[in-house]
Amino acid sequence: MNIVEKIKNSWWVILSFIIFLNGLGFLYIGFKHNNRNWVLEGITYEFPWFFYFIIFAIYGVSVPSTLIITFAVILMLISVIRSVWVAIKLADVYDNNEKYTIRQTNLNHSAKQNSGKGFSNLGCCICLICIFIVFAVIVL
């Protein structure tokens, strides 16, 4: 794969450098590759900005929101580092496509292994929501 194709496949990394939009790149790449973890990661990076705008719309400038903005900027820095890392790994996948090709396996065996996986993702979502509720209580 040449450099132009690598740039075309990793344009979404630019969104991580834009304030208020740093999670949209992960949402895009998560939906493109059907990866729920990247979609959840994108929502996590966008949630503090969304929360800040809701508080700003309700209370205006009267509420000090430096803690929310600090948290959002820290998550933005993490999203920049993480998106560059994911883009490098995806470039390796694009270069070595036959190495990462999924081969057909015994479907009955793999279905039994993945049968309980849905509850662990639900637990992760509930934990993430609880963290943001605690964060909201601390800020207010």
Short mmCIF file of C-alpha atoms in Angstrom, two decimals, residues 4 6 16 22 26 36-37 65 80 101 103 109 113 120-121 123 125 138:
data_model
loop_
_atom_site.label_atom_id
_atom_site.label_comp_id
_atom_site.label_asym_id
_atom_site.label_seq_id
_atom_site.Cartn_x
_atom_site.Cartn_y
_atom_site.Cartn_z
CA VAL A 4 -1.53 8.09 -0.52
CA LYS A 6 -2.48 5.08 3.89
CA SER A 16 -8.74 13.74 17.28
CA ASN A 22 -11.99 14.33 19.22
CA PHE A 26 -13.25 6.70 16.81
CA ARG A 36 -18.04 -1.78 19.40
CA ASN A 37 -15.03 -1.03 21.59
CA SER A 65 -16.64 24.35 34.71
CA VAL A 80 -4.82 11.88 20.05
CA THR A 101 -7.65 -12.67 6.99
CA ARG A 103 -10.60 -18.12 8.11
CA HIS A 109 -17.60 -24.27 18.93
CA GLN A 113 -17.46 -19.58 23.58
CA SER A 120 -19.55 -8.32 30.06
CA ASN A 121 -20.16 -5.49 27.55
CA GLY A 123 -21.28 -4.37 32.67
CA CYS A 125 -21.39 0.27 29.85
CA ILE A 138 -18.64 16.00 42.09
#
